[in-house]
Coordinates of C-alpha atoms and ligand atoms in Angstrom, one line a residue:
X1 CA 71.9 147.2 63.2
X2 CA 69.3 144.6 64.8
X3 CA 70.7 141.6 63.2
X4 CA 74.6 142.6 64.2
X5 CA 73.6 143.2 68.4
X6 CA 71.7 139.8 67.8
X7 CA 75.2 138.0 66.4
X8 CA 76.9 139.7 69.3
X9 CA 74.8 138.3 71.9
X10 CA 74.7 135.1 70.1
X11 CA 78.4 134.7 70.6
X12 CA 78.7 136.1 73.9
X13 CA 76.6 133.7 74.0
X14 CA 78.4 131.5 72.5
X15 CA 81.5 132.1 74.7
X16 CA 80.4 132.0 78.2
X17 CA 78.6 128.3 77.5
X18 CA 81.4 126.8 76.3
X19 CA 79.9 124.7 74.3
X20 CA 77.3 124.6 71.8
X21 CA 74.6 128.0 71.2
X22 CA 71.5 126.3 73.4
X23 CA 71.1 125.5 77.3
X24 CA 73.7 124.4 78.6
X25 CA 73.6 121.4 80.3
X26 CA 75.8 120.4 83.3
X27 CA 77.0 116.6 83.3
X28 CA 75.8 115.0 86.5
X29 CA 78.7 113.2 88.7
X30 CA 78.5 109.8 89.1
X31 CA 80.3 109.5 92.0
X32 CA 79.2 106.1 92.7
X33 CA 81.5 104.9 89.5
X34 CA 84.5 107.3 91.2
X35 CA 84.2 105.6 94.6
X36 CA 84.6 102.0 92.7
X37 CA 87.1 104.1 90.6
X38 CA 88.7 105.0 94.4
X39 CA 88.7 101.9 95.9
X40 CA 90.2 99.9 92.1
X41 CA 93.1 102.5 92.9
X42 CA 94.0 101.4 96.8
X43 CA 93.9 97.4 95.5
X44 CA 97.1 98.1 93.8
X45 CA 97.7 98.0 97.3
X46 CA 100.5 100.9 98.5
X47 CA 101.9 102.4 95.6
X48 CA 104.6 105.0 96.4
X49 CA 106.7 105.9 93.1
X50 CA 109.0 103.6 91.2
X51 CA 107.2 100.5 92.6
X52 CA 105.6 98.6 90.0
X53 CA 102.6 99.0 92.1
X54 CA 103.4 103.0 91.2
X55 CA 103.5 101.3 86.9
X56 CA 100.3 99.8 87.7
X57 CA 98.2 102.1 88.6
X58 CA 99.4 104.7 86.1
X59 CA 99.1 102.2 83.3
X60 CA 95.2 101.5 84.8
X61 CA 94.4 105.3 84.8
X62 CA 95.9 106.0 81.8
X63 CA 93.4 103.3 79.7
X64 CA 90.8 104.3 81.7
X65 CA 90.7 108.1 80.6
X66 CA 91.5 105.6 77.1
X67 CA 88.2 104.4 77.2
X68 CA 86.5 107.3 78.3
X69 CA 87.1 109.1 75.0
X70 CA 90.2 110.8 75.7
X71 CA 93.2 111.3 74.3
X72 CA 95.9 110.3 76.7
X73 CA 99.8 110.0 76.4
X74 CA 103.3 109.8 78.9
X75 CA 105.4 111.5 80.5
X76 CA 107.6 108.8 81.3
X77 CA 111.9 110.7 83.3
X78 CA 114.5 109.9 85.8
X79 CA 115.2 111.0 89.2
X80 CA 118.2 111.0 91.4
X81 CA 115.9 111.2 94.7
X82 CA 116.6 110.8 98.4
X83 CA 115.2 106.9 97.6
X84 CA 117.8 106.7 94.7
X85 CA 116.8 106.7 91.0
X86 CA 114.0 106.1 90.3
X87 CA 111.5 105.8 86.7
X88 CA 108.1 108.0 87.3
X89 CA 105.3 108.7 84.9
X90 CA 102.7 111.8 83.7
X91 CA 99.9 110.7 82.7
X92 CA 98.5 113.0 80.4
X93 CA 94.7 112.6 78.8
X94 CA 93.3 115.5 77.0
X95 CA 89.7 116.8 75.8
X96 CA 90.0 118.6 72.7
X97 CA 88.1 121.9 72.6
X98 CA 87.6 124.4 69.9
X99 CA 90.7 126.5 70.4
X100 CA 94.4 125.4 71.1
X101 CA 94.3 127.5 74.8
X102 CA 93.7 124.9 77.2
X103 CA 92.7 124.9 81.6
X104 CA 95.5 121.7 83.4
X105 CA 93.1 119.6 86.2
X106 CA 95.7 117.9 87.8
X107 CA 95.7 115.3 90.4
X108 CA 98.9 113.3 92.0
X109 CA 98.4 109.4 92.1
X110 CA 101.4 108.7 93.8
X111 CA 100.8 107.3 97.5
X112 CA 103.7 108.2 100.5
X113 CA 106.4 106.4 101.2
X114 CA 105.7 104.9 104.8
X115 CA 107.4 102.5 107.1
X116 CA 106.7 98.9 105.9
X117 CA 104.5 98.8 109.1
X118 CA 102.1 101.4 108.2
X119 CA 99.1 100.1 106.1
X120 CA 98.5 102.8 104.1
X121 CA 96.4 102.6 101.6
X122 CA 96.3 106.3 100.6
X123 CA 92.2 106.5 100.1
X124 CA 92.6 110.0 99.7
X125 CA 95.6 111.0 99.8
X126 CA 96.4 109.7 96.0
X127 CA 93.4 108.1 95.2
X128 CA 90.2 109.9 95.6
X129 CA 91.4 112.9 93.2
X130 CA 92.8 110.7 90.9
X131 CA 88.9 108.8 90.7
X132 CA 87.0 112.2 90.0
X133 CA 89.3 113.1 87.9
X134 CA 89.2 110.4 85.5
X135 CA 84.9 110.2 86.5
X136 CA 84.9 113.7 85.4
X137 CA 86.5 112.6 82.2
X138 CA 83.6 110.2 81.7
X139 CA 81.2 112.8 82.6
X140 CA 82.4 115.2 80.1
X141 CA 82.5 112.7 77.4
X142 CA 79.4 110.9 77.2
X143 CA 77.8 114.5 77.8
X144 CA 78.8 115.2 73.6
X145 CA 79.2 118.3 74.3
X146 CA 82.0 119.8 73.2
X147 CA 84.0 122.9 74.9
X148 CA 85.7 126.3 74.2
X149 CA 88.6 125.4 75.9
X150 CA 91.3 122.4 76.2
X151 CA 90.6 121.0 78.5
X152 CA 93.9 118.6 80.4
X153 CA 93.3 116.0 82.9
X154 CA 96.9 115.9 84.5
X155 CA 97.8 112.8 87.5
X156 CA 101.3 113.4 88.8
X157 CA 103.3 111.1 89.7
X158 CA 106.1 112.1 92.6
X159 CA 104.3 114.4 94.5
X160 CA 105.1 113.3 97.7
X161 CA 108.4 113.5 99.0
X162 CA 110.9 111.4 100.1
X163 CA 112.3 113.3 102.9
X164 CA 111.6 116.9 103.0
X165 CA 110.4 119.4 100.6
X166 CA 113.0 121.1 98.5
X167 CA 113.9 121.8 95.5
X168 CA 115.1 118.3 95.1
X169 CA 112.6 116.2 96.1
X170 CA 109.2 116.0 96.3
X171 CA 106.4 117.3 93.5
X172 CA 108.7 115.1 90.6
X173 CA 105.8 115.3 87.9
X174 CA 104.4 118.5 88.2
X175 CA 108.1 120.1 88.3
X176 CA 108.5 117.9 85.5
X177 CA 105.4 118.8 83.3
X178 CA 105.8 122.6 84.3
X179 CA 109.1 122.5 82.7
X180 CA 108.5 121.0 80.1
X181 CA 105.1 123.2 79.5
X182 CA 107.8 126.0 79.4
X183 CA 110.5 124.2 76.6
X184 CA 107.9 123.7 74.9
X185 CA 106.8 127.4 74.3
X186 CA 103.1 126.4 75.7
X187 CA 103.1 128.6 79.4
X188 CA 100.8 131.2 77.7
X189 CA 98.2 129.4 76.5
X190 CA 97.5 128.0 79.7
X191 CA 94.3 129.1 81.4
X192 CA 94.8 128.0 84.4
X193 CA 96.5 124.7 86.7
X194 CA 93.2 123.7 89.3
X195 CA 95.0 120.8 91.2
X196 CA 92.5 118.4 93.5
X197 CA 94.2 116.5 96.4
X198 CA 92.8 114.9 99.8
X199 CA 89.5 115.1 98.5
X200 CA 86.9 112.5 99.9
X201 CA 86.9 112.8 103.5
X202 CA 84.1 112.7 105.1
X203 CA 84.0 115.7 107.1
X204 CA 84.9 117.4 103.9
X205 CA 86.1 120.9 104.1
X206 CA 87.8 122.8 101.1
X207 CA 90.6 124.5 102.8
X208 CA 92.7 126.8 99.9
X209 CA 95.8 127.9 100.4
X210 CA 96.4 131.7 102.2
X211 CA 97.3 133.1 98.6
X212 CA 95.1 131.0 95.8
X213 CA 94.1 133.0 93.0
X214 CA 91.7 135.3 93.9
X215 CA 89.6 135.7 90.0
X216 CA 90.4 131.7 90.6
X217 CA 88.5 131.3 93.4
X218 CA 85.7 133.6 93.4
X219 CA 85.1 131.0 89.2
X220 CA 84.9 128.3 92.3
X221 CA 83.0 129.8 95.1
X222 CA 80.6 131.0 91.8
X223 CA 80.1 127.5 90.6
X224 CA 80.3 125.9 94.4
X225 CA 76.4 128.7 95.2
X226 CA 75.6 127.0 91.6
X227 CA 76.3 123.9 92.9
X228 CA 74.2 124.6 95.5
X229 CA 78.2 123.3 98.1
X230 CA 79.2 126.6 98.5
X231 CA 79.2 125.7 102.2
X232 CA 82.6 123.1 101.9
X233 CA 84.3 125.9 100.5
X234 CA 86.5 128.2 102.5
X235 CA 90.7 128.7 103.1
X236 CA 93.3 127.5 104.9
X237 CA 95.2 130.8 107.3
X238 CA 98.5 129.7 105.0
X239 CA 99.6 128.7 101.7
X240 CA 100.2 125.1 101.1
X241 CA 103.3 122.8 98.9
X242 CA 101.4 120.7 96.2
X243 CA 101.3 120.4 92.8
X244 CA 100.2 123.5 92.8
X245 CA 103.3 125.9 93.3
X246 CA 105.3 124.8 89.5
X247 CA 102.7 126.7 88.0
X248 CA 102.5 129.0 89.9
X249 CA 105.6 130.3 90.0
X250 CA 105.5 130.7 85.6
X251 CA 103.1 133.0 86.3
X252 CA 99.9 130.9 85.6
X253 CA 97.0 131.6 87.9
X254 CA 96.3 128.4 89.8
X255 CA 94.0 127.0 92.6
X256 CA 94.6 123.8 94.8
X257 CA 91.3 122.6 95.9
X258 CA 92.2 120.4 99.0
X259 CA 90.9 119.6 102.4
X260 CA 94.1 119.3 104.5
X261 CA 91.9 119.1 107.3
X262 CA 91.4 115.4 106.7
X263 CA 90.7 113.7 110.7
X264 CA 91.2 115.7 113.5
X265 CA 93.4 118.1 113.6
X266 CA 94.1 116.9 110.2
X267 CA 95.8 113.7 111.8
X268 CA 94.7 110.9 109.3
X269 CA 97.1 112.5 106.9
X270 CA 99.7 110.0 106.3
X271 CA 98.0 107.2 108.8
X272 CA 95.9 104.0 108.9
X273 CA 94.1 105.5 109.0
X274 CA 93.6 107.7 105.7
X275 CA 91.2 104.5 104.5
X276 CA 88.3 103.8 102.1
X277 CA 86.4 103.6 105.9
X278 CA 87.3 107.6 106.2
X279 CA 85.9 107.9 102.3
X280 CA 82.1 109.4 101.8
X281 CA 81.3 109.4 98.5
X282 CA 79.0 112.3 99.1
X283 CA 82.2 114.1 99.3
X284 CA 83.7 112.8 95.9
X285 CA 80.3 114.5 94.4
X286 CA 80.3 117.6 95.9
X287 CA 83.7 117.8 94.5
X288 CA 83.0 116.3 90.8
X289 CA 79.7 119.0 90.7
X290 CA 81.5 121.9 91.6
X291 CA 84.2 120.5 89.7
X292 CA 81.4 120.5 85.9
X293 CA 79.9 123.7 87.1
X294 CA 83.4 125.1 87.1
X295 CA 84.0 124.2 83.5
X296 CA 80.4 124.6 82.1
X297 CA 80.0 128.1 82.5
X298 CA 83.1 129.9 83.7
X299 CA 84.7 130.9 81.2
X300 CA 88.6 130.4 80.9
X301 CA 89.0 131.1 77.7
X302 CA 90.1 134.4 77.9
X303 CA 93.8 135.1 78.8
X304 CA 93.5 136.3 82.6
Ligands
ZN1 ZN1 100.2 113.2 101.0

């Protein structure tokens, strides 16, 4: 019996750790590398869906994730949009776990198409979360640890709408990806979808949409307490349209880790104020280290 008990406890610890028996060592998120990547993404210029800059950026994301050791692939598709027929590309970077069950960590990389006279960098809205995911891939692969469940980092194209969010406008990439999950009958293997968006604000204040999955939110808050970052996490009084929505519709637990409070009363959002001058590496560190605590300590292997 004693031996059995020991095996059981060891198995539980193994599951919780998400890595081999022994001490869990949460990798270090390198915010300087994240900021360096963010600056490279911004350097592609305005990169709304269908532009050459957008495509070049997608290639850079896939190459960087591949260099960091993830298994990359692309989803290409076309849609008739209010800006005419456009080509879109989602980039997927996978870190296989012991189990085929997976969680999705997502970010959009397209930037809002604004009138040409507005110098729009999309340093926060597009680049910050994309750089964050790339640095997460580097940190996790560099740790040499294998998780129990598989991580799918998905870089979505076409989050931004051309006129107003509707069935036909906006969330092009996440809608397409969610539909593929359905067609491949893989929805049941997806344990959670965690979207990151606008996470570089130097005055960081995460505002989870009001309809966030309660259990996932509790896991995030617990991870934040462990990382010492809980003061930066709170709720928005309302739901929000973002890349989590198509997955929420499929019944998958979702979180949208977003700071929808960029500048006074969110006044920097979709303006020329969304530039690298209003970004702080320290904010990327707060979100990145919290995400690593979430990934390494919380148990996504079992069903919600
Ligand atoms: Zn936006």
